[in-house]
Amino acid sequence: MKFFLDTANVDEIREASALGLVDGITTNPSLLAKEPAPDREILEEICALVEGPVSAEVVSTDSEGMVREGRDLAKIAPNIVVKCPLIVEGLKAVRILKQDGIRSNVTLCFSVPQAIFAAKAGAYIISPFVGRLDDIGVDGMSLIRDIQQVYRNYAFETEILVASIRNPLHVIEAARIGADIATIPAKVYKGLLKHPLTDSGLERFLEDYRNAQKVGAAV
Ligand code: E4P
């Protein structure tokens, strides 16, 4: 299972990738808008920090504009993946970008038929948004289960990226289902490695070790 970070904050990416276990990055216009530097500079910096795919989203709503933007974004680095929205114009852009050898992440997926269209259009990644479905009282992880089953039925190669993750339970469930990728906000990512029993257990081991050393020295 690949872990992507869902952020455009270079400090968060630098800190998390120090462990060498960040497999990619997803950004979107809202995440980039939170950062003070120009979008292109940020994307260049992120692509230099992380070897895996870095998703950068187009903001045009017509396919010509998306293709123009996508081609330009792809010039930033070879690991750029162009994010296109799951609308008719977005899927047209995905097909054209694919002919150019540019990989696409189709974003804002909320249903199985949408995911099938994206795969048929040649998306490299599909991004179903689980948290936003949960927010409206629909079980987001059920959508992941359904897409996984349908993609397997037809051997679609599009990778399933679980997006809009809000908590560790989303990550655990994504792993149980066998989703290809989870894109995780930095705060949730940090929390995944921590467990209070690990911390207290380590403290106890070290204390016992120190006490034994003292006893040994006194004998
Ligand atoms: C990832 O590709 C999405 O842009 C992101 O996960 C959206 O998350 P949100 O619903 O928390 O904004």
JSON list of C-alpha atoms and ligand atoms in Angstrom, two decimals:
[
{"chain": "A", "resi": 1, "resn": "MET", "atom": "CA", "xyz": [0.00, 0.00, 0.00]},
{"chain": "A", "resi": 2, "resn": "LYS", "atom": "CA", "xyz": [1.36, 3.40, -0.93]},
{"chain": "A", "resi": 3, "resn": "PHE", "atom": "CA", "xyz": [1.14, 6.32, 1.49]},
{"chain": "A", "resi": 4, "resn": "PHE", "atom": "CA", "xyz": [0.90, 9.75, -0.14]},
{"chain": "A", "resi": 5, "resn": "LEU", "atom": "CA", "xyz": [0.84, 13.01, 1.81]},
{"chain": "A", "resi": 6, "resn": "ASP", "atom": "CA", "xyz": [-2.14, 15.24, 1.13]},
{"chain": "A", "resi": 7, "resn": "THR", "atom": "CA", "xyz": [-0.52, 18.65, 1.49]},
{"chain": "A", "resi": 8, "resn": "ALA", "atom": "CA", "xyz": [1.23, 21.46, -0.37]},
{"chain": "A", "resi": 9, "resn": "ASN", "atom": "CA", "xyz": [3.24, 22.46, 2.70]},
{"chain": "A", "resi": 10, "resn": "VAL", "atom": "CA", "xyz": [6.93, 21.90, 1.96]},
{"chain": "A", "resi": 11, "resn": "ASP", "atom": "CA", "xyz": [7.92, 21.79, 5.66]},
{"chain": "A", "resi": 12, "resn": "GLU", "atom": "CA", "xyz": [5.37, 19.04, 6.34]},
{"chain": "A", "resi": 13, "resn": "ILE", "atom": "CA", "xyz": [6.62, 17.10, 3.32]},
{"chain": "A", "resi": 14, "resn": "ARG", "atom": "CA", "xyz": [10.27, 17.53, 4.33]},
{"chain": "A", "resi": 15, "resn": "GLU", "atom": "CA", "xyz": [9.57, 16.33, 7.89]},
{"chain": "A", "resi": 16, "resn": "ALA", "atom": "CA", "xyz": [7.46, 13.33, 6.90]},
{"chain": "A", "resi": 17, "resn": "SER", "atom": "CA", "xyz": [9.70, 12.25, 4.03]},
{"chain": "A", "resi": 18, "resn": "ALA", "atom": "CA", "xyz": [12.77, 12.16, 6.30]},
{"chain": "A", "resi": 19, "resn": "LEU", "atom": "CA", "xyz": [11.68, 8.61, 7.18]},
{"chain": "A", "resi": 20, "resn": "GLY", "atom": "CA", "xyz": [11.86, 7.69, 3.48]},
{"chain": "A", "resi": 21, "resn": "LEU", "atom": "CA", "xyz": [8.36, 6.24, 3.49]},
{"chain": "A", "resi": 22, "resn": "VAL", "atom": "CA", "xyz": [6.37, 8.90, 1.64]},
{"chain": "A", "resi": 23, "resn": "ASP", "atom": "CA", "xyz": [5.42, 7.40, -1.73]},
{"chain": "A", "resi": 24, "resn": "GLY", "atom": "CA", "xyz": [3.92, 10.50, -3.31]},
{"chain": "A", "resi": 25, "resn": "ILE", "atom": "CA", "xyz": [2.07, 13.78, -2.79]},
{"chain": "A", "resi": 26, "resn": "THR", "atom": "CA", "xyz": [-1.36, 15.10, -3.67]},
{"chain": "A", "resi": 27, "resn": "THR", "atom": "CA", "xyz": [-2.04, 18.81, -3.87]},
{"chain": "A", "resi": 28, "resn": "ASN", "atom": "CA", "xyz": [-5.15, 20.68, -4.92]},
{"chain": "A", "resi": 29, "resn": "PRO", "atom": "CA", "xyz": [-5.95, 24.38, -5.49]},
{"chain": "A", "resi": 30, "resn": "SER", "atom": "CA", "xyz": [-7.26, 24.77, -1.90]},
{"chain": "A", "resi": 31, "resn": "LEU", "atom": "CA", "xyz": [-4.07, 23.30, -0.39]},
{"chain": "A", "resi": 32, "resn": "LEU", "atom": "CA", "xyz": [-1.83, 25.45, -2.63]},
{"chain": "A", "resi": 33, "resn": "ALA", "atom": "CA", "xyz": [-3.85, 28.58, -1.74]},
{"chain": "A", "resi": 34, "resn": "LYS", "atom": "CA", "xyz": [-2.85, 28.13, 1.91]},
{"chain": "A", "resi": 35, "resn": "GLU", "atom": "CA", "xyz": [0.84, 28.51, 1.04]},
{"chain": "A", "resi": 36, "resn": "PRO", "atom": "CA", "xyz": [2.49, 31.92, 0.57]},
{"chain": "A", "resi": 37, "resn": "ALA", "atom": "CA", "xyz": [4.85, 31.02, -2.32]},
{"chain": "A", "resi": 38, "resn": "PRO", "atom": "CA", "xyz": [3.74, 30.89, -5.98]},
{"chain": "A", "resi": 39, "resn": "ASP", "atom": "CA", "xyz": [2.19, 27.51, -6.94]},
{"chain": "A", "resi": 40, "resn": "ARG", "atom": "CA", "xyz": [4.84, 26.62, -9.51]},
{"chain": "A", "resi": 41, "resn": "GLU", "atom": "CA", "xyz": [7.70, 27.24, -7.08]},
{"chain": "A", "resi": 42, "resn": "ILE", "atom": "CA", "xyz": [6.02, 25.04, -4.48]},
{"chain": "A", "resi": 43, "resn": "LEU", "atom": "CA", "xyz": [5.43, 22.24, -6.98]},
{"chain": "A", "resi": 44, "resn": "GLU", "atom": "CA", "xyz": [9.05, 22.43, -8.15]},
{"chain": "A", "resi": 45, "resn": "GLU", "atom": "CA", "xyz": [10.24, 22.16, -4.56]},
{"chain": "A", "resi": 46, "resn": "ILE", "atom": "CA", "xyz": [7.91, 19.24, -3.79]},
{"chain": "A", "resi": 47, "resn": "CYS", "atom": "CA", "xyz": [9.01, 17.35, -6.93]},
{"chain": "A", "resi": 48, "resn": "ALA", "atom": "CA", "xyz": [12.63, 17.77, -5.89]},
{"chain": "A", "resi": 49, "resn": "LEU", "atom": "CA", "xyz": [11.88, 16.40, -2.40]},
{"chain": "A", "resi": 50, "resn": "VAL", "atom": "CA", "xyz": [9.76, 13.38, -3.33]},
{"chain": "A", "resi": 51, "resn": "GLU", "atom": "CA", "xyz": [10.58, 10.80, -6.00]},
{"chain": "A", "resi": 52, "resn": "GLY", "atom": "CA", "xyz": [7.03, 9.42, -6.34]},
{"chain": "A", "resi": 53, "resn": "PRO", "atom": "CA", "xyz": [4.04, 10.94, -8.14]},
{"chain": "A", "resi": 54, "resn": "VAL", "atom": "CA", "xyz": [3.13, 14.54, -7.28]},
{"chain": "A", "resi": 55, "resn": "SER", "atom": "CA", "xyz": [-0.43, 15.46, -8.25]},
{"chain": "A", "resi": 56, "resn": "ALA", "atom": "CA", "xyz": [-0.96, 19.03, -9.48]},
{"chain": "A", "resi": 57, "resn": "GLU", "atom": "CA", "xyz": [-4.49, 20.10, -10.37]},
{"chain": "A", "resi": 58, "resn": "VAL", "atom": "CA", "xyz": [-5.70, 22.07, -13.37]},
{"chain": "A", "resi": 59, "resn": "VAL", "atom": "CA", "xyz": [-8.13, 24.95, -12.78]},
{"chain": "A", "resi": 60, "resn": "SER", "atom": "CA", "xyz": [-9.63, 25.25, -16.27]},
{"chain": "A", "resi": 61, "resn": "THR", "atom": "CA", "xyz": [-13.07, 23.76, -16.80]},
{"chain": "A", "resi": 62, "resn": "ASP", "atom": "CA", "xyz": [-12.80, 23.18, -20.58]},
{"chain": "A", "resi": 63, "resn": "SER", "atom": "CA", "xyz": [-10.72, 20.35, -22.02]},
{"chain": "A", "resi": 64, "resn": "GLU", "atom": "CA", "xyz": [-8.52, 22.61, -24.17]},
{"chain": "A", "resi": 65, "resn": "GLY", "atom": "CA", "xyz": [-7.60, 24.68, -21.13]},
{"chain": "A", "resi": 66, "resn": "MET", "atom": "CA", "xyz": [-7.00, 21.58, -19.02]},
{"chain": "A", "resi": 67, "resn": "VAL", "atom": "CA", "xyz": [-4.74, 20.05, -21.68]},
{"chain": "A", "resi": 68, "resn": "ARG", "atom": "CA", "xyz": [-2.81, 23.32, -22.00]},
{"chain": "A", "resi": 69, "resn": "GLU", "atom": "CA", "xyz": [-2.36, 23.53, -18.24]},
{"chain": "A", "resi": 70, "resn": "GLY", "atom": "CA", "xyz": [-1.58, 19.81, -17.96]},
{"chain": "A", "resi": 71, "resn": "ARG", "atom": "CA", "xyz": [1.16, 20.01, -20.57]},
{"chain": "A", "resi": 72, "resn": "ASP", "atom": "CA", "xyz": [2.64, 23.00, -18.79]},
{"chain": "A", "resi": 73, "resn": "LEU", "atom": "CA", "xyz": [2.46, 21.34, -15.34]},
{"chain": "A", "resi": 74, "resn": "ALA", "atom": "CA", "xyz": [4.11, 18.21, -16.75]},
{"chain": "A", "resi": 75, "resn": "LYS", "atom": "CA", "xyz": [7.15, 20.33, -17.68]},
{"chain": "A", "resi": 76, "resn": "ILE", "atom": "CA", "xyz": [7.84, 20.96, -13.97]},
{"chain": "A", "resi": 77, "resn": "ALA", "atom": "CA", "xyz": [9.21, 17.44, -13.40]},
{"chain": "A", "resi": 78, "resn": "PRO", "atom": "CA", "xyz": [8.77, 13.89, -14.71]},
{"chain": "A", "resi": 79, "resn": "ASN", "atom": "CA", "xyz": [6.94, 12.85, -11.53]},
{"chain": "A", "resi": 80, "resn": "ILE", "atom": "CA", "xyz": [4.08, 15.34, -12.00]},
{"chain": "A", "resi": 81, "resn": "VAL", "atom": "CA", "xyz": [0.65, 13.72, -12.36]},
{"chain": "A", "resi": 82, "resn": "VAL", "atom": "CA", "xyz": [-2.02, 16.06, -13.73]},
{"chain": "A", "resi": 83, "resn": "LYS", "atom": "CA", "xyz": [-5.19, 16.16, -11.68]},
{"chain": "A", "resi": 84, "resn": "CYS", "atom": "CA", "xyz": [-8.38, 16.67, -13.70]},
{"chain": "A", "resi": 85, "resn": "PRO", "atom": "CA", "xyz": [-11.89, 16.92, -12.29]},
{"chain": "A", "resi": 86, "resn": "LEU", "atom": "CA", "xyz": [-14.38, 14.12, -12.95]},
{"chain": "A", "resi": 87, "resn": "ILE", "atom": "CA", "xyz": [-16.48, 15.99, -15.49]},
{"chain": "A", "resi": 88, "resn": "VAL", "atom": "CA", "xyz": [-16.92, 15.35, -19.22]},
{"chain": "A", "resi": 89, "resn": "GLU", "atom": "CA", "xyz": [-14.30, 17.96, -20.12]},
{"chain": "A", "resi": 90, "resn": "GLY", "atom": "CA", "xyz": [-11.92, 16.48, -17.55]},
{"chain": "A", "resi": 91, "resn": "LEU", "atom": "CA", "xyz": [-12.17, 13.01, -19.09]},
{"chain": "A", "resi": 92, "resn": "LYS", "atom": "CA", "xyz": [-11.61, 14.43, -22.58]},
{"chain": "A", "resi": 93, "resn": "ALA", "atom": "CA", "xyz": [-8.44, 16.04, -21.24]},
{"chain": "A", "resi": 94, "resn": "VAL", "atom": "CA", "xyz": [-7.32, 12.77, -19.62]},
{"chain": "A", "resi": 95, "resn": "ARG", "atom": "CA", "xyz": [-7.51, 10.97, -22.98]},
{"chain": "A", "resi": 96, "resn": "ILE", "atom": "CA", "xyz": [-5.51, 13.66, -24.78]},
{"chain": "A", "resi": 97, "resn": "LEU", "atom": "CA", "xyz": [-2.91, 13.92, -22.03]},
{"chain": "A", "resi": 98, "resn": "LYS", "atom": "CA", "xyz": [-2.50, 10.14, -22.09]},
{"chain": "A", "resi": 99, "resn": "GLN", "atom": "CA", "xyz": [-1.71, 10.27, -25.82]},
{"chain": "A", "resi": 100, "resn": "ASP", "atom": "CA", "xyz": [1.06, 12.72, -24.88]},
{"chain": "A", "resi": 101, "resn": "GLY", "atom": "CA", "xyz": [2.38, 10.26, -22.26]},
{"chain": "A", "resi": 102, "resn": "ILE", "atom": "CA", "xyz": [1.17, 12.46, -19.38]},
{"chain": "A", "resi": 103, "resn": "ARG", "atom": "CA", "xyz": [-0.39, 10.64, -16.41]},
{"chain": "A", "resi": 104, "resn": "SER", "atom": "CA", "xyz": [-3.67, 11.86, -14.88]},
{"chain": "A", "resi": 105, "resn": "ASN", "atom": "CA", "xyz": [-5.27, 11.66, -11.47]},
{"chain": "A", "resi": 106, "resn": "VAL", "atom": "CA", "xyz": [-9.04, 12.01, -11.87]},
{"chain": "A", "resi": 107, "resn": "THR", "atom": "CA", "xyz": [-10.31, 13.84, -8.82]},
{"chain": "A", "resi": 108, "resn": "LEU", "atom": "CA", "xyz": [-13.66, 14.50, -7.12]},
{"chain": "A", "resi": 109, "resn": "CYS", "atom": "CA", "xyz": [-15.00, 10.97, -7.65]},
{"chain": "A", "resi": 110, "resn": "PHE", "atom": "CA", "xyz": [-18.14, 10.16, -5.67]},
{"chain": "A", "resi": 111, "resn": "SER", "atom": "CA", "xyz": [-19.69, 7.16, -7.47]},
{"chain": "A", "resi": 112, "resn": "VAL", "atom": "CA", "xyz": [-18.88, 3.81, -9.10]},
{"chain": "A", "resi": 113, "resn": "PRO", "atom": "CA", "xyz": [-20.05, 4.85, -12.60]},
{"chain": "A", "resi": 114, "resn": "GLN", "atom": "CA", "xyz": [-17.80, 7.93, -12.40]},
{"chain": "A", "resi": 115, "resn": "ALA", "atom": "CA", "xyz": [-14.88, 5.65, -11.48]},
{"chain": "A", "resi": 116, "resn": "ILE", "atom": "CA", "xyz": [-15.63, 3.36, -14.45]},
{"chain": "A", "resi": 117, "resn": "PHE", "atom": "CA", "xyz": [-15.67, 6.33, -16.84]},
{"chain": "A", "resi": 118, "resn": "ALA", "atom": "CA", "xyz": [-12.34, 7.55, -15.46]},
{"chain": "A", "resi": 119, "resn": "ALA", "atom": "CA", "xyz": [-10.72, 4.12, -15.92]},
{"chain": "A", "resi": 120, "resn": "LYS", "atom": "CA", "xyz": [-12.09, 3.82, -19.48]},
{"chain": "A", "resi": 121, "resn": "ALA", "atom": "CA", "xyz": [-10.72, 7.28, -20.28]},
{"chain": "A", "resi": 122, "resn": "GLY", "atom": "CA", "xyz": [-7.25, 6.07, -19.24]},
{"chain": "A", "resi": 123, "resn": "ALA", "atom": "CA", "xyz": [-6.79, 7.64, -15.81]},
{"chain": "A", "resi": 124, "resn": "TYR", "atom": "CA", "xyz": [-3.60, 6.59, -14.05]},
{"chain": "A", "resi": 125, "resn": "ILE", "atom": "CA", "xyz": [-5.24, 7.30, -10.67]},
{"chain": "A", "resi": 126, "resn": "ILE", "atom": "CA", "xyz": [-8.85, 7.65, -9.51]},
{"chain": "A", "resi": 127, "resn": "SER", "atom": "CA", "xyz": [-9.48, 9.71, -6.38]},
{"chain": "A", "resi": 128, "resn": "PRO", "atom": "CA", "xyz": [-12.72, 8.87, -4.54]},
{"chain": "A", "resi": 129, "resn": "PHE", "atom": "CA", "xyz": [-13.28, 11.30, -1.64]},
{"chain": "A", "resi": 130, "resn": "VAL", "atom": "CA", "xyz": [-14.29, 9.27, 1.42]},
{"chain": "A", "resi": 131, "resn": "GLY", "atom": "CA", "xyz": [-14.39, 12.04, 4.06]},
{"chain": "A", "resi": 132, "resn": "ARG", "atom": "CA", "xyz": [-16.65, 14.29, 2.02]},
{"chain": "A", "resi": 133, "resn": "LEU", "atom": "CA", "xyz": [-19.11, 11.40, 1.56]},
{"chain": "A", "resi": 134, "resn": "ASP", "atom": "CA", "xyz": [-19.03, 10.64, 5.30]},
{"chain": "A", "resi": 135, "resn": "ASP", "atom": "CA", "xyz": [-19.73, 14.36, 5.89]},
{"chain": "A", "resi": 136, "resn": "ILE", "atom": "CA", "xyz": [-23.09, 14.01, 4.08]},
{"chain": "A", "resi": 137, "resn": "GLY", "atom": "CA", "xyz": [-24.00, 10.76, 5.83]},
{"chain": "A", "resi": 138, "resn": "VAL", "atom": "CA", "xyz": [-22.89, 8.37, 3.06]},
{"chain": "A", "resi": 139, "resn": "ASP", "atom": "CA", "xyz": [-20.36, 5.64, 3.89]},
{"chain": "A", "resi": 140, "resn": "GLY", "atom": "CA", "xyz": [-17.25, 6.72, 1.97]},
{"chain": "A", "resi": 141, "resn": "MET", "atom": "CA", "xyz": [-15.38, 3.45, 2.45]},
{"chain": "A", "resi": 142, "resn": "SER", "atom": "CA", "xyz": [-18.24, 1.49, 0.82]},
{"chain": "A", "resi": 143, "resn": "LEU", "atom": "CA", "xyz": [-17.48, 3.38, -2.36]},
{"chain": "A", "resi": 144, "resn": "ILE", "atom": "CA", "xyz": [-13.84, 2.25, -2.19]},
{"chain": "A", "resi": 145, "resn": "ARG", "atom": "CA", "xyz": [-14.95, -1.38, -1.71]},
{"chain": "A", "resi": 146, "resn": "ASP", "atom": "CA", "xyz": [-17.29, -1.14, -4.71]},
{"chain": "A", "resi": 147, "resn": "ILE", "atom": "CA", "xyz": [-14.75, 0.51, -7.01]},
{"chain": "A", "resi": 148, "resn": "GLN", "atom": "CA", "xyz": [-12.13, -2.07, -6.01]},
{"chain": "A", "resi": 149, "resn": "GLN", "atom": "CA", "xyz": [-14.50, -4.91, -6.88]},
{"chain": "A", "resi": 150, "resn": "VAL", "atom": "CA", "xyz": [-15.56, -3.39, -10.21]},
{"chain": "A", "resi": 151, "resn": "TYR", "atom": "CA", "xyz": [-11.98, -2.56, -11.25]},
{"chain": "A", "resi": 152, "resn": "ARG", "atom": "CA", "xyz": [-10.98, -6.16, -10.46]},
{"chain": "A", "resi": 153, "resn": "ASN", "atom": "CA", "xyz": [-13.93, -7.53, -12.45]},
{"chain": "A", "resi": 154, "resn": "TYR", "atom": "CA", "xyz": [-12.62, -5.82, -15.57]},
{"chain": "A", "resi": 155, "resn": "ALA", "atom": "CA", "xyz": [-8.88, -5.73, -14.78]},
{"chain": "A", "resi": 156, "resn": "PHE", "atom": "CA", "xyz": [-8.79, -1.94, -15.02]},
{"chain": "A", "resi": 157, "resn": "GLU", "atom": "CA", "xyz": [-5.24, -0.75, -14.34]},
{"chain": "A", "resi": 158, "resn": "THR", "atom": "CA", "xyz": [-6.25, 2.62, -12.85]},
{"chain": "A", "resi": 159, "resn": "GLU", "atom": "CA", "xyz": [-4.94, 2.86, -9.29]},
{"chain": "A", "resi": 160, "resn": "ILE", "atom": "CA", "xyz": [-7.41, 3.60, -6.51]},
{"chain": "A", "resi": 161, "resn": "LEU", "atom": "CA", "xyz": [-6.28, 6.49, -4.32]},
{"chain": "A", "resi": 162, "resn": "VAL", "atom": "CA", "xyz": [-8.38, 6.96, -1.18]},
{"chain": "A", "resi": 163, "resn": "ALA", "atom": "CA", "xyz": [-8.73, 10.74, -0.85]},
{"chain": "A", "resi": 164, "resn": "SER", "atom": "CA", "xyz": [-10.31, 13.07, 1.70]},
{"chain": "A", "resi": 165, "resn": "ILE", "atom": "CA", "xyz": [-9.00, 10.93, 4.56]},
{"chain": "A", "resi": 166, "resn": "ARG", "atom": "CA", "xyz": [-9.87, 12.35, 7.95]},
{"chain": "A", "resi": 167, "resn": "ASN", "atom": "CA", "xyz": [-8.63, 9.79, 10.48]},
{"chain": "A", "resi": 168, "resn": "PRO", "atom": "CA", "xyz": [-6.59, 6.57, 11.02]},
{"chain": "A", "resi": 169, "resn": "LEU", "atom": "CA", "xyz": [-9.72, 4.41, 10.66]},
{"chain": "A", "resi": 170, "resn": "HIS", "atom": "CA", "xyz": [-10.00, 5.51, 7.02]},
{"chain": "A", "resi": 171, "resn": "VAL", "atom": "CA", "xyz": [-6.39, 4.37, 6.47]},
{"chain": "A", "resi": 172, "resn": "ILE", "atom": "CA", "xyz": [-6.94, 1.02, 8.21]},
{"chain": "A", "resi": 173, "resn": "GLU", "atom": "CA", "xyz": [-10.08, 0.33, 6.20]},
{"chain": "A", "resi": 174, "resn": "ALA", "atom": "CA", "xyz": [-8.37, 1.37, 2.95]},
{"chain": "A", "resi": 175, "resn": "ALA", "atom": "CA", "xyz": [-5.61, -1.15, 3.70]},
{"chain": "A", "resi": 176, "resn": "ARG", "atom": "CA", "xyz": [-8.14, -3.90, 4.56]},
{"chain": "A", "resi": 177, "resn": "ILE", "atom": "CA", "xyz": [-9.87, -3.32, 1.22]},
{"chain": "A", "resi": 178, "resn": "GLY", "atom": "CA", "xyz": [-6.53, -3.36, -0.59]},
{"chain": "A", "resi": 179, "resn": "ALA", "atom": "CA", "xyz": [-6.70, 0.15, -2.08]},
{"chain": "A", "resi": 180, "resn": "ASP", "atom": "CA", "xyz": [-3.52, 1.02, -3.96]},
{"chain": "A", "resi": 181, "resn": "ILE", "atom": "CA", "xyz": [-2.91, 4.39, -2.30]},
{"chain": "A", "resi": 182, "resn": "ALA", "atom": "CA", "xyz": [-4.08, 6.41, 0.70]},
{"chain": "A", "resi": 183, "resn": "THR", "atom": "CA", "xyz": [-3.39, 10.13, 0.59]},
{"chain": "A", "resi": 184, "resn": "ILE", "atom": "CA", "xyz": [-3.13, 11.31, 4.16]},
{"chain": "A", "resi": 185, "resn": "PRO", "atom": "CA", "xyz": [-3.05, 14.77, 5.79]},
{"chain": "A", "resi": 186, "resn": "ALA", "atom": "CA", "xyz": [0.27, 15.30, 7.65]},
{"chain": "A", "resi": 187, "resn": "LYS", "atom": "CA", "xyz": [-1.40, 15.36, 11.08]},
{"chain": "A", "resi": 188, "resn": "VAL", "atom": "CA", "xyz": [-3.08, 11.98, 10.51]},
{"chain": "A", "resi": 189, "resn": "TYR", "atom": "CA", "xyz": [0.12, 10.56, 8.96]},
{"chain": "A", "resi": 190, "resn": "LYS", "atom": "CA", "xyz": [2.16, 11.42, 12.08]},
{"chain": "A", "resi": 191, "resn": "GLY", "atom": "CA", "xyz": [-0.45, 9.88, 14.35]},
{"chain": "A", "resi": 192, "resn": "LEU", "atom": "CA", "xyz": [-0.41, 6.55, 12.47]},
{"chain": "A", "resi": 193, "resn": "LEU", "atom": "CA", "xyz": [2.99, 5.59, 13.86]},
{"chain": "A", "resi": 194, "resn": "LYS", "atom": "CA", "xyz": [2.22, 6.48, 17.46]},
{"chain": "A", "resi": 195, "resn": "HIS", "atom": "CA", "xyz": [0.71, 4.29, 20.16]},
{"chain": "A", "resi": 196, "resn": "PRO", "atom": "CA", "xyz": [0.67, 5.15, 23.88]},
{"chain": "A", "resi": 197, "resn": "LEU", "atom": "CA", "xyz": [1.54, 1.53, 24.79]},
{"chain": "A", "resi": 198, "resn": "THR", "atom": "CA", "xyz": [4.66, 1.72, 22.59]},
{"chain": "A", "resi": 199, "resn": "ASP", "atom": "CA", "xyz": [5.79, 4.87, 24.42]},
{"chain": "A", "resi": 200, "resn": "SER", "atom": "CA", "xyz": [5.03, 3.57, 27.93]},
{"chain": "A", "resi": 201, "resn": "GLY", "atom": "CA", "xyz": [6.48, 0.13, 27.06]},
{"chain": "A", "resi": 202, "resn": "LEU", "atom": "CA", "xyz": [9.73, 1.66, 25.85]},
{"chain": "A", "resi": 203, "resn": "GLU", "atom": "CA", "xyz": [9.93, 3.86, 28.94]},
{"chain": "A", "resi": 204, "resn": "ARG", "atom": "CA", "xyz": [9.48, 0.77, 31.17]},
{"chain": "A", "resi": 205, "resn": "PHE", "atom": "CA", "xyz": [12.16, -1.25, 29.30]},
{"chain": "A", "resi": 206, "resn": "LEU", "atom": "CA", "xyz": [14.64, 1.60, 29.57]},
{"chain": "A", "resi": 207, "resn": "GLU", "atom": "CA", "xyz": [13.90, 2.17, 33.26]},
{"chain": "A", "resi": 208, "resn": "ASP", "atom": "CA", "xyz": [14.38, -1.58, 34.00]},
{"chain": "A", "resi": 209, "resn": "TYR", "atom": "CA", "xyz": [17.63, -1.51, 32.03]},
{"chain": "A", "resi": 210, "resn": "ARG", "atom": "CA", "xyz": [18.91, 1.54, 33.97]},
{"chain": "A", "resi": 211, "resn": "ASN", "atom": "CA", "xyz": [17.95, -0.06, 37.31]},
{"chain": "A", "resi": 212, "resn": "ALA", "atom": "CA", "xyz": [19.72, -3.31, 36.39]},
{"chain": "A", "resi": 213, "resn": "GLN", "atom": "CA", "xyz": [22.84, -1.33, 35.44]},
{"chain": "A", "resi": 214, "resn": "LYS", "atom": "CA", "xyz": [22.79, 0.41, 38.84]},
{"chain": "A", "resi": 215, "resn": "VAL", "atom": "CA", "xyz": [22.44, -2.93, 40.68]},
{"chain": "A", "resi": 216, "resn": "GLY", "atom": "CA", "xyz": [25.26, -4.42, 38.60]},
{"chain": "A", "resi": 217, "resn": "ALA", "atom": "CA", "xyz": [27.52, -1.48, 39.36]},
{"chain": "A", "resi": 218, "resn": "ALA", "atom": "CA", "xyz": [26.81, -1.76, 43.12]},
{"chain": "A", "resi": 219, "resn": "VAL", "atom": "CA", "xyz": [27.72, -5.49, 43.28]},
{"chain": "B", "resi": 1, "resn": "E4P", "atom": "C1", "xyz": [-6.74, 14.65, -2.57]},
{"chain": "B", "resi": 1, "resn": "E4P", "atom": "O1", "xyz": [-6.31, 14.41, -3.66]},
{"chain": "B", "resi": 1, "resn": "E4P", "atom": "C2", "xyz": [-7.86, 15.57, -2.29]},
{"chain": "B", "resi": 1, "resn": "E4P", "atom": "O2", "xyz": [-7.65, 16.78, -2.91]},
{"chain": "B", "resi": 1, "resn": "E4P", "atom": "C3", "xyz": [-8.04, 15.73, -0.81]},
{"chain": "B", "resi": 1, "resn": "E4P", "atom": "O3", "xyz": [-7.84, 14.47, -0.19]},
{"chain": "B", "resi": 1, "resn": "E4P", "atom": "C4", "xyz": [-9.32, 16.39, -0.42]},
{"chain": "B", "resi": 1, "resn": "E4P", "atom": "O4", "xyz": [-9.47, 16.30, 0.97]},
{"chain": "B", "resi": 1, "resn": "E4P", "atom": "P1", "xyz": [-10.58, 17.17, 1.77]},
{"chain": "B", "resi": 1, "resn": "E4P", "atom": "O5", "xyz": [-11.91, 16.58, 1.51]},
{"chain": "B", "resi": 1, "resn": "E4P", "atom": "O6", "xyz": [-10.16, 17.01, 3.20]},
{"chain": "B", "resi": 1, "resn": "E4P", "atom": "O7", "xyz": [-10.43, 18.57, 1.27]}
]
